[in-house]
PDB file of C-alpha atoms in Angstrom:
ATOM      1  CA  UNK T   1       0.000   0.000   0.000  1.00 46.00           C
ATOM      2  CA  UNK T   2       1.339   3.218  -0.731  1.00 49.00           C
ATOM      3  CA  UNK T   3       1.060   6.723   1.108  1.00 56.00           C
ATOM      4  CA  UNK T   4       0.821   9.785  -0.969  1.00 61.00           C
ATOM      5  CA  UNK T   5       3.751  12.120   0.236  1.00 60.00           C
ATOM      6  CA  UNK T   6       3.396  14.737   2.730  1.00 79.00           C
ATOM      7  CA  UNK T   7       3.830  18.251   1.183  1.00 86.00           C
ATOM      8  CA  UNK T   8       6.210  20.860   3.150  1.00 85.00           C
ATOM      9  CA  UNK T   9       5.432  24.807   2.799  1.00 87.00           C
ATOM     10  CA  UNK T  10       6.926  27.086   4.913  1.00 86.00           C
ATOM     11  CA  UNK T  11       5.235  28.462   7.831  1.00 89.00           C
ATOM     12  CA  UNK T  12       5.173  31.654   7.282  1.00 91.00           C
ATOM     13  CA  UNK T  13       3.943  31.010   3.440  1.00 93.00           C
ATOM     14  CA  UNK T  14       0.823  29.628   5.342  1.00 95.00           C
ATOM     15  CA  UNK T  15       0.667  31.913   8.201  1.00 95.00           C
ATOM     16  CA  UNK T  16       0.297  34.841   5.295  1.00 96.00           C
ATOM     17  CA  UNK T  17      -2.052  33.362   3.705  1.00 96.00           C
ATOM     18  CA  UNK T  18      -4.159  32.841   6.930  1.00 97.00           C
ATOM     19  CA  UNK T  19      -3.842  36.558   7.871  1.00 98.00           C
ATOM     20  CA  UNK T  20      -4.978  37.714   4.401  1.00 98.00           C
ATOM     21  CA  UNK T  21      -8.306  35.036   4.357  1.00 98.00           C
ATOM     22  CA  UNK T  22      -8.875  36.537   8.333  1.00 98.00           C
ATOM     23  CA  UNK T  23      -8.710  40.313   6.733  1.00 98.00           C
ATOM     24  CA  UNK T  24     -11.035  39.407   3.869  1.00 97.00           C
ATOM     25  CA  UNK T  25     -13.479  38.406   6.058  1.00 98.00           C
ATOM     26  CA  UNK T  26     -13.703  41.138   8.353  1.00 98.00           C
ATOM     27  CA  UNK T  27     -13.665  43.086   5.140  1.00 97.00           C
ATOM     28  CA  UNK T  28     -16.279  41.480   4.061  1.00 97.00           C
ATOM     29  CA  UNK T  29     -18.048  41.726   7.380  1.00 96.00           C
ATOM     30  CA  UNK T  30     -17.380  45.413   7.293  1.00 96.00           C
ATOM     31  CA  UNK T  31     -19.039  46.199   4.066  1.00 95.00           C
ATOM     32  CA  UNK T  32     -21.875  43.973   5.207  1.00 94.00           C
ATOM     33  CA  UNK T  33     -22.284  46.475   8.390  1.00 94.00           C
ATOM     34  CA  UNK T  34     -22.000  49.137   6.076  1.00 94.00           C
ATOM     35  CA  UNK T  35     -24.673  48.047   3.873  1.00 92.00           C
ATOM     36  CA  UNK T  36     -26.818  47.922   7.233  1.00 90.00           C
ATOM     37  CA  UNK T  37     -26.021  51.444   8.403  1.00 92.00           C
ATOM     38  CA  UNK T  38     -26.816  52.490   4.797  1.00 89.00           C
ATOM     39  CA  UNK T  39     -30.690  51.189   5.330  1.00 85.00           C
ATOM     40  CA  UNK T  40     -30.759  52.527   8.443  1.00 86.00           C
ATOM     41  CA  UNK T  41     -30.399  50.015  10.948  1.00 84.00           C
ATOM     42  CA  UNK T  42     -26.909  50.743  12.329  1.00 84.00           C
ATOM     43  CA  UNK T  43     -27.456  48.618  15.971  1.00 88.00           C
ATOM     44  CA  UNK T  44     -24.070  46.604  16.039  1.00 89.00           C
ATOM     45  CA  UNK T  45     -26.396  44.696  18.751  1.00 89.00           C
ATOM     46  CA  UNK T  46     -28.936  43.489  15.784  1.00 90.00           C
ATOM     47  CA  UNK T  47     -26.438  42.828  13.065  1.00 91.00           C
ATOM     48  CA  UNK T  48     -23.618  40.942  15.561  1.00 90.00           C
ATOM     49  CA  UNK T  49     -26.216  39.187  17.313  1.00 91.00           C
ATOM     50  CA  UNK T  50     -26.316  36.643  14.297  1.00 92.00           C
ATOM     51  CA  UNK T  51     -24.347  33.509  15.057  1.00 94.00           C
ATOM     52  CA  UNK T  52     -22.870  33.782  11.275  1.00 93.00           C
ATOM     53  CA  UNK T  53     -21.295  37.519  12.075  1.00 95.00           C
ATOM     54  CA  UNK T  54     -20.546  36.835  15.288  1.00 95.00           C
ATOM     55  CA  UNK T  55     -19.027  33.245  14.713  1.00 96.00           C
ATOM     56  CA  UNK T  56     -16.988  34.812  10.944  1.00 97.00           C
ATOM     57  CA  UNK T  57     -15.544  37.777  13.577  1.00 97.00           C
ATOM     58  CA  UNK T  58     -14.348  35.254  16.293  1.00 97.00           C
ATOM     59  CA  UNK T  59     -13.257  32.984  13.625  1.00 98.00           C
ATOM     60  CA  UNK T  60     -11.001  35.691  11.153  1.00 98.00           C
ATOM     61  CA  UNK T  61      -9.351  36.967  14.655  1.00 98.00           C
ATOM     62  CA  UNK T  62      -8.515  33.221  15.328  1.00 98.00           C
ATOM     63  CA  UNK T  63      -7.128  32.286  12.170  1.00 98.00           C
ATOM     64  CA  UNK T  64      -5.533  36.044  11.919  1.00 98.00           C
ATOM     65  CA  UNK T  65      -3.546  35.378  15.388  1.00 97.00           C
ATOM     66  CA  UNK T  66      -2.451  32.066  14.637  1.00 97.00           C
ATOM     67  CA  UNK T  67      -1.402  33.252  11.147  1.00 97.00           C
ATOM     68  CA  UNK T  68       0.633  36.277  12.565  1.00 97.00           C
ATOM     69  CA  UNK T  69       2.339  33.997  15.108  1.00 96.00           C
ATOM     70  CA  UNK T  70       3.580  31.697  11.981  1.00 95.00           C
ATOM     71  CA  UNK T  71       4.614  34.837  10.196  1.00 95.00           C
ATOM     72  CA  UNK T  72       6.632  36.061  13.206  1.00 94.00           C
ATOM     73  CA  UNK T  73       8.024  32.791  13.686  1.00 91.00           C
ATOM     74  CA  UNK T  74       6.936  32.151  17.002  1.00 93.00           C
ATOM     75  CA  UNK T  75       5.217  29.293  18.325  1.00 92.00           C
ATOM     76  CA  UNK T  76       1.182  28.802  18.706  1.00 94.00           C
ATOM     77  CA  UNK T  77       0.243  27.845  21.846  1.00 95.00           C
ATOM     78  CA  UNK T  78      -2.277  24.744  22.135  1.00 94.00           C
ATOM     79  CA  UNK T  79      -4.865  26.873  23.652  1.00 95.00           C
ATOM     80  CA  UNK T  80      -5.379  28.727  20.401  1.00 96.00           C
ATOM     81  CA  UNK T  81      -5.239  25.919  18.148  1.00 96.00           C
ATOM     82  CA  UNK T  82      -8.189  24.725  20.267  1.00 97.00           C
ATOM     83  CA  UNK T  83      -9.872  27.825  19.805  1.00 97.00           C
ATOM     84  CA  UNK T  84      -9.443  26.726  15.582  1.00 97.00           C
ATOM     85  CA  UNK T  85     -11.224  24.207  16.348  1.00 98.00           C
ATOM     86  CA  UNK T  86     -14.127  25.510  18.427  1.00 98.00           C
ATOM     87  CA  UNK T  87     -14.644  27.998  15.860  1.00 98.00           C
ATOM     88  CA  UNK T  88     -14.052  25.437  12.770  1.00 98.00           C
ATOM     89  CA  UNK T  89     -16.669  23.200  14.299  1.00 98.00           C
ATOM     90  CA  UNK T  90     -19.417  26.721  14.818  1.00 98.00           C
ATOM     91  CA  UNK T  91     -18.735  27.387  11.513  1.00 97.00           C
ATOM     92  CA  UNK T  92     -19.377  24.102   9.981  1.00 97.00           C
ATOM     93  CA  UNK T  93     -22.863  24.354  11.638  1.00 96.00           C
ATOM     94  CA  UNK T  94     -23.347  27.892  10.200  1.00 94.00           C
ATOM     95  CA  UNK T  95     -22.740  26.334   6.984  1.00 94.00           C
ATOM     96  CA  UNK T  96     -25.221  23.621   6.940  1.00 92.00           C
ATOM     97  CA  UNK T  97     -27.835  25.492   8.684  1.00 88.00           C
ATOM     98  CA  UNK T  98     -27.828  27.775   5.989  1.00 86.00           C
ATOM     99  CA  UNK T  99     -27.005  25.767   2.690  1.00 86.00           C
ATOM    100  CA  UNK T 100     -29.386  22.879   3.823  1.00 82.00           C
ATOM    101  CA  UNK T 101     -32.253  24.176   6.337  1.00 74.00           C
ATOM    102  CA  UNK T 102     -32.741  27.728   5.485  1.00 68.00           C
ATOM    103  CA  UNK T 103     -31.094  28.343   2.252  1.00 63.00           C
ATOM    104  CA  UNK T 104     -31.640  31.907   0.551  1.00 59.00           C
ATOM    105  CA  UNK T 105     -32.821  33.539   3.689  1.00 57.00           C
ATOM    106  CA  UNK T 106     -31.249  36.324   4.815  1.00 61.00           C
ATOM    107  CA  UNK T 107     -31.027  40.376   3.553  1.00 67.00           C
ATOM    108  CA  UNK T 108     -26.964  40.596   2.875  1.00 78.00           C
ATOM    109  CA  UNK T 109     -26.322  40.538  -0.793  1.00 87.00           C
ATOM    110  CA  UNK T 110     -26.371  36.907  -2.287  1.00 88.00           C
ATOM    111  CA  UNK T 111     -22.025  36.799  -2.628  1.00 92.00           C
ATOM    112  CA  UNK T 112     -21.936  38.151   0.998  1.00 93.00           C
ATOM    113  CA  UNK T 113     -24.442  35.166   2.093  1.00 91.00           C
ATOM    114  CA  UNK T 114     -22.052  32.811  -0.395  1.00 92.00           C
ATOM    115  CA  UNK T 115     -18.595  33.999   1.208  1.00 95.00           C
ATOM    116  CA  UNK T 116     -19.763  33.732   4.774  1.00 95.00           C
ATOM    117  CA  UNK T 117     -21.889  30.022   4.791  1.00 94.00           C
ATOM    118  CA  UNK T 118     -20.172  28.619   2.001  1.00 94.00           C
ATOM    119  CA  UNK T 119     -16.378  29.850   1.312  1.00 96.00           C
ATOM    120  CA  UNK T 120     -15.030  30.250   4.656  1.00 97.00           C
ATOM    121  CA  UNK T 121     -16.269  27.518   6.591  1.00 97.00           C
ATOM    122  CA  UNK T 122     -14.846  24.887   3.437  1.00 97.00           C
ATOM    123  CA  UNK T 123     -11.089  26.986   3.792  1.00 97.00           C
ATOM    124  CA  UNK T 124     -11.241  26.630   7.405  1.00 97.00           C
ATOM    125  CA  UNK T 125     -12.357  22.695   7.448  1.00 97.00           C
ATOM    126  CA  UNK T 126     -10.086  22.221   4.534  1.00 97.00           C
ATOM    127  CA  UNK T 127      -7.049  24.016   6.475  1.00 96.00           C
ATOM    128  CA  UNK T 128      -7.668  21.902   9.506  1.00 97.00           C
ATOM    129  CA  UNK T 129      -7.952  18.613   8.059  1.00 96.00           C
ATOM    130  CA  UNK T 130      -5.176  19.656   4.979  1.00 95.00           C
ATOM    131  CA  UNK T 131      -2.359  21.680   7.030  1.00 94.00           C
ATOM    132  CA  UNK T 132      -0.356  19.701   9.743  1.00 90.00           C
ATOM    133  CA  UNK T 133      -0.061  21.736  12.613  1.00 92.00           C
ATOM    134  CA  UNK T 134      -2.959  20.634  15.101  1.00 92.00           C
ATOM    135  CA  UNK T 135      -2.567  17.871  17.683  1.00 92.00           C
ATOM    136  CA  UNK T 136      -4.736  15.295  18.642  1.00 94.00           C
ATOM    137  CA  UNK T 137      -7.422  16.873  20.668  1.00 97.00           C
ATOM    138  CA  UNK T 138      -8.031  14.954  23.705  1.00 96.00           C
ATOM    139  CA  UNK T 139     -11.905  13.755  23.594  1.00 97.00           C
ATOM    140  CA  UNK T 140     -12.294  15.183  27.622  1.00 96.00           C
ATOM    141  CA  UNK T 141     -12.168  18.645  26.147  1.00 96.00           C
ATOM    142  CA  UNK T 142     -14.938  18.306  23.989  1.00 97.00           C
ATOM    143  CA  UNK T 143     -17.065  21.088  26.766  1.00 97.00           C
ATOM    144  CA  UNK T 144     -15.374  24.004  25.691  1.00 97.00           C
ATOM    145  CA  UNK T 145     -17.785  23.990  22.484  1.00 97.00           C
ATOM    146  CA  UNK T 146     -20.575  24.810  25.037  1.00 97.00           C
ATOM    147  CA  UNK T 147     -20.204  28.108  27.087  1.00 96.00           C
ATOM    148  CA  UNK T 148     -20.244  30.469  23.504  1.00 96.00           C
ATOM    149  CA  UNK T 149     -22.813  29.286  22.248  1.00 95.00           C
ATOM    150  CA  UNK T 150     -24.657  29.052  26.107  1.00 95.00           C
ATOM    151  CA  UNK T 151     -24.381  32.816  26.368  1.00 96.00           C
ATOM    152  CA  UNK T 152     -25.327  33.581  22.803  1.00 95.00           C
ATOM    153  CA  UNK T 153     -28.450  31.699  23.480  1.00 94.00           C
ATOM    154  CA  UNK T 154     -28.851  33.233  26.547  1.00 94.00           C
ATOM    155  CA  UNK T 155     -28.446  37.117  25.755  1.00 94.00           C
ATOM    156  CA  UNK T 156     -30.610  36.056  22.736  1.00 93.00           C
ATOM    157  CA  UNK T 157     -33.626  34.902  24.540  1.00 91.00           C
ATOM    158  CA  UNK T 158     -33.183  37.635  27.243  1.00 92.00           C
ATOM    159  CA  UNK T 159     -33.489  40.066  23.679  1.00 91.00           C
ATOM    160  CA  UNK T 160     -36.849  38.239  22.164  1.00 89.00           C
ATOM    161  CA  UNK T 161     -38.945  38.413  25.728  1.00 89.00           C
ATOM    162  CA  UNK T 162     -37.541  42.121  26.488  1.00 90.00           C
ATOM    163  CA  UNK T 163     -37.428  44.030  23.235  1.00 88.00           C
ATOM    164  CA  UNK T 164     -38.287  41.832  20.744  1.00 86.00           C
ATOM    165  CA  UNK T 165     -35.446  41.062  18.658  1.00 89.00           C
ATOM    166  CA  UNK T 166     -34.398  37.580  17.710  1.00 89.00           C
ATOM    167  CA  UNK T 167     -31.764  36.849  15.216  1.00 88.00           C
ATOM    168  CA  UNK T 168     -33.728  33.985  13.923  1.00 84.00           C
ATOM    169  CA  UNK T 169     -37.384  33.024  13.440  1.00 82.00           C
ATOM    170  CA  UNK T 170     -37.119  29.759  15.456  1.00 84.00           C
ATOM    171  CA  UNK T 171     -35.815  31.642  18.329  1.00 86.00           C
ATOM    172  CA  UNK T 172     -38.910  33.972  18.594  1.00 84.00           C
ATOM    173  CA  UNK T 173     -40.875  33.091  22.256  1.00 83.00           C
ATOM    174  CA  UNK T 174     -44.132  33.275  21.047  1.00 82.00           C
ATOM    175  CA  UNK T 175     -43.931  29.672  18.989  1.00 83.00           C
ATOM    176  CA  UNK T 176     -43.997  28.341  22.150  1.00 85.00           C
ATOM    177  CA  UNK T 177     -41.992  26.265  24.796  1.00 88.00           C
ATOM    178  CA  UNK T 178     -41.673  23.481  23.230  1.00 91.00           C
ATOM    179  CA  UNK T 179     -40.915  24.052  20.210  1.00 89.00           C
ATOM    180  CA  UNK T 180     -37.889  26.635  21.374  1.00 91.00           C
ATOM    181  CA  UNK T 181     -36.667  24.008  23.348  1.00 92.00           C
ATOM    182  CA  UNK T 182     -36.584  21.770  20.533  1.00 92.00           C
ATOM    183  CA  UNK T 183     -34.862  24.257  18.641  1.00 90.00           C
ATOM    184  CA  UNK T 184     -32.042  25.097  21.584  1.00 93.00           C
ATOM    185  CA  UNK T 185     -31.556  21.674  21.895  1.00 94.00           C
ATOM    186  CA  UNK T 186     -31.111  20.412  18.334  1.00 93.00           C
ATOM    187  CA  UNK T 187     -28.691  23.499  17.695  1.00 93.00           C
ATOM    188  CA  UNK T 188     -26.862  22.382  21.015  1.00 95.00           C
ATOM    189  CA  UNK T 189     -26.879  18.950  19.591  1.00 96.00           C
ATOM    190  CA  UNK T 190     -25.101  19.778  16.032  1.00 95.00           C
ATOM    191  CA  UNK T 191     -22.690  21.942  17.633  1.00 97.00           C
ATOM    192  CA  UNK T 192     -21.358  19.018  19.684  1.00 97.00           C
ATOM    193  CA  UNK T 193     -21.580  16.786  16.723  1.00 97.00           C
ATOM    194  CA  UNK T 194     -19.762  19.193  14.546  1.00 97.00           C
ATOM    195  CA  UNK T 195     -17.310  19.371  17.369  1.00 98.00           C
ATOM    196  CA  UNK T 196     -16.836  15.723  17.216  1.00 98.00           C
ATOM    197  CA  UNK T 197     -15.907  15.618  13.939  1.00 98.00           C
ATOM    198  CA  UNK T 198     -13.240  18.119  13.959  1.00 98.00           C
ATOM    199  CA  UNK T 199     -12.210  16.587  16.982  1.00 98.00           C
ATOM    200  CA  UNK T 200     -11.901  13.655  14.931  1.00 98.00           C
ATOM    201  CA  UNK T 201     -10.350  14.882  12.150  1.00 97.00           C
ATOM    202  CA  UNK T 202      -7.200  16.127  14.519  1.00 96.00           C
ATOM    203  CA  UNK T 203      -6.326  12.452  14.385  1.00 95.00           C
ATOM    204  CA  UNK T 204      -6.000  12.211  11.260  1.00 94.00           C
ATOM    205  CA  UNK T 205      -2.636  12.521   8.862  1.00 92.00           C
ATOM    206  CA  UNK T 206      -2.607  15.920   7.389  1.00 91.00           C
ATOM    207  CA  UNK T 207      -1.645  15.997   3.576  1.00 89.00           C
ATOM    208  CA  UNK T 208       0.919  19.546   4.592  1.00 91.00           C
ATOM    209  CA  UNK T 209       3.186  20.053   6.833  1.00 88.00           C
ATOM    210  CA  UNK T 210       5.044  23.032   8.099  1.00 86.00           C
ATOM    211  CA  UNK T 211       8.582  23.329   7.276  1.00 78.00           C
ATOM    212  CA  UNK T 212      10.159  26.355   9.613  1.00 66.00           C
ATOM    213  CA  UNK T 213      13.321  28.222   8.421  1.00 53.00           C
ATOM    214  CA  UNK T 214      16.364  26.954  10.004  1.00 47.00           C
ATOM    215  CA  UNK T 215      17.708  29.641  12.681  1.00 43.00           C
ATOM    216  CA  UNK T 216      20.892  30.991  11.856  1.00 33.00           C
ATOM    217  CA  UNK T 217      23.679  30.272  15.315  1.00 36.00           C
TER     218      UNK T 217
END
């Protein structure tokens, strides 16, 4: 049986690139905001209290520090190559939310919509499962997928029984207990399942690995 050979870029080749996909975004996110401001709804509140904005923001800074840190040459600590995968795993769930359950919803233009649920979630599955520099994530830290998405529930609901707001339909108190606790609980559900799969994909071989510049003595 033969093994297809590992390729070897340099670190700071792939920490570039990572900066410049984490400063598109937030461009991108930007002109979205702009766009809003322009109709006249300019609340930051209502347009980051989507889980797609907020998750894209959390993610670009992510993969924007851990890109830096490979451009400077210095070493990234596990804790933020955890945080990759947290947000890796929100934004796989953004993803098929959108492009399966509610597709074409939504008032940003159609290549905003496209960029945000369908480009950058595939480049930031794709770098974790291509690019060689994750560990094996140990299965007993599977919780920290919970307390983001715990508050961003929470502050949400508080919103929809106080003034009114909800960032999604399903959300909204007046369908009813029931069905809003079926809805908390499925999205609760796929985020740990997502989870679990990038969890399970830091086990297996990457296809590129990082080759660092030698340090001159």
């Amino acid at each position: 049986m033969t093994h297809r050979p590992l390729l070897r870029v340099g670190g700071r080749t792939i920490g570039a690139m990572r900066v410049g996909i984490a400063a598109a975004v937030v461009l991108v996110l930007v002109y979205a905001y702009a766009l809003r401001i322009g109709a006249g709804d300019s609340n930051p509140f209502d347009f980051f209290g989507y889980f797609t904005n907020q998750t894209s923001l959390l993610a670009a800074i992510v993969l924007g520090t851990v890109g830096g840190r490979l451009v400077a040459g210095r070493p990234v600590p596990s804790w933020l190559t955890t945080a990759r995968a947290v947000v890796t795993a929100y934004l796989i769930v953004v993803a098929v939310v959108y492009n399966v359950l509610v597709p074409g919803t939504g008032s940003a233009p159609p290549w905003v919509s496209f960029l945000l649920h369908g480009v950058f979630p595939v480049v930031m599955l794709l770098g974790w499962i291509l690019i060689g520099d994750r560990p094996r994530l140990p299965w007993r830290m599977l919780w920290v997928l919970l307390p983001y998405p715990a508050v961003w529930l929470t502050v949400v609901l508080i919103r929809g029984v106080t003034d009114g707001w909800v960032p999604y339909g399903f959300l909204l108190p007046g369908r009813g207990l029931p069905s809003l606790t079926a809805h908390i609980v499925g999205l609760i559900a796929a985020i740990v399942a997502s989870g679990a799969v990038v969890w399970a994909l830091s086990r297996t071989k990457p296809r590129v690995v990082l080759a660092h510049p030698r340090r001159s003595r």
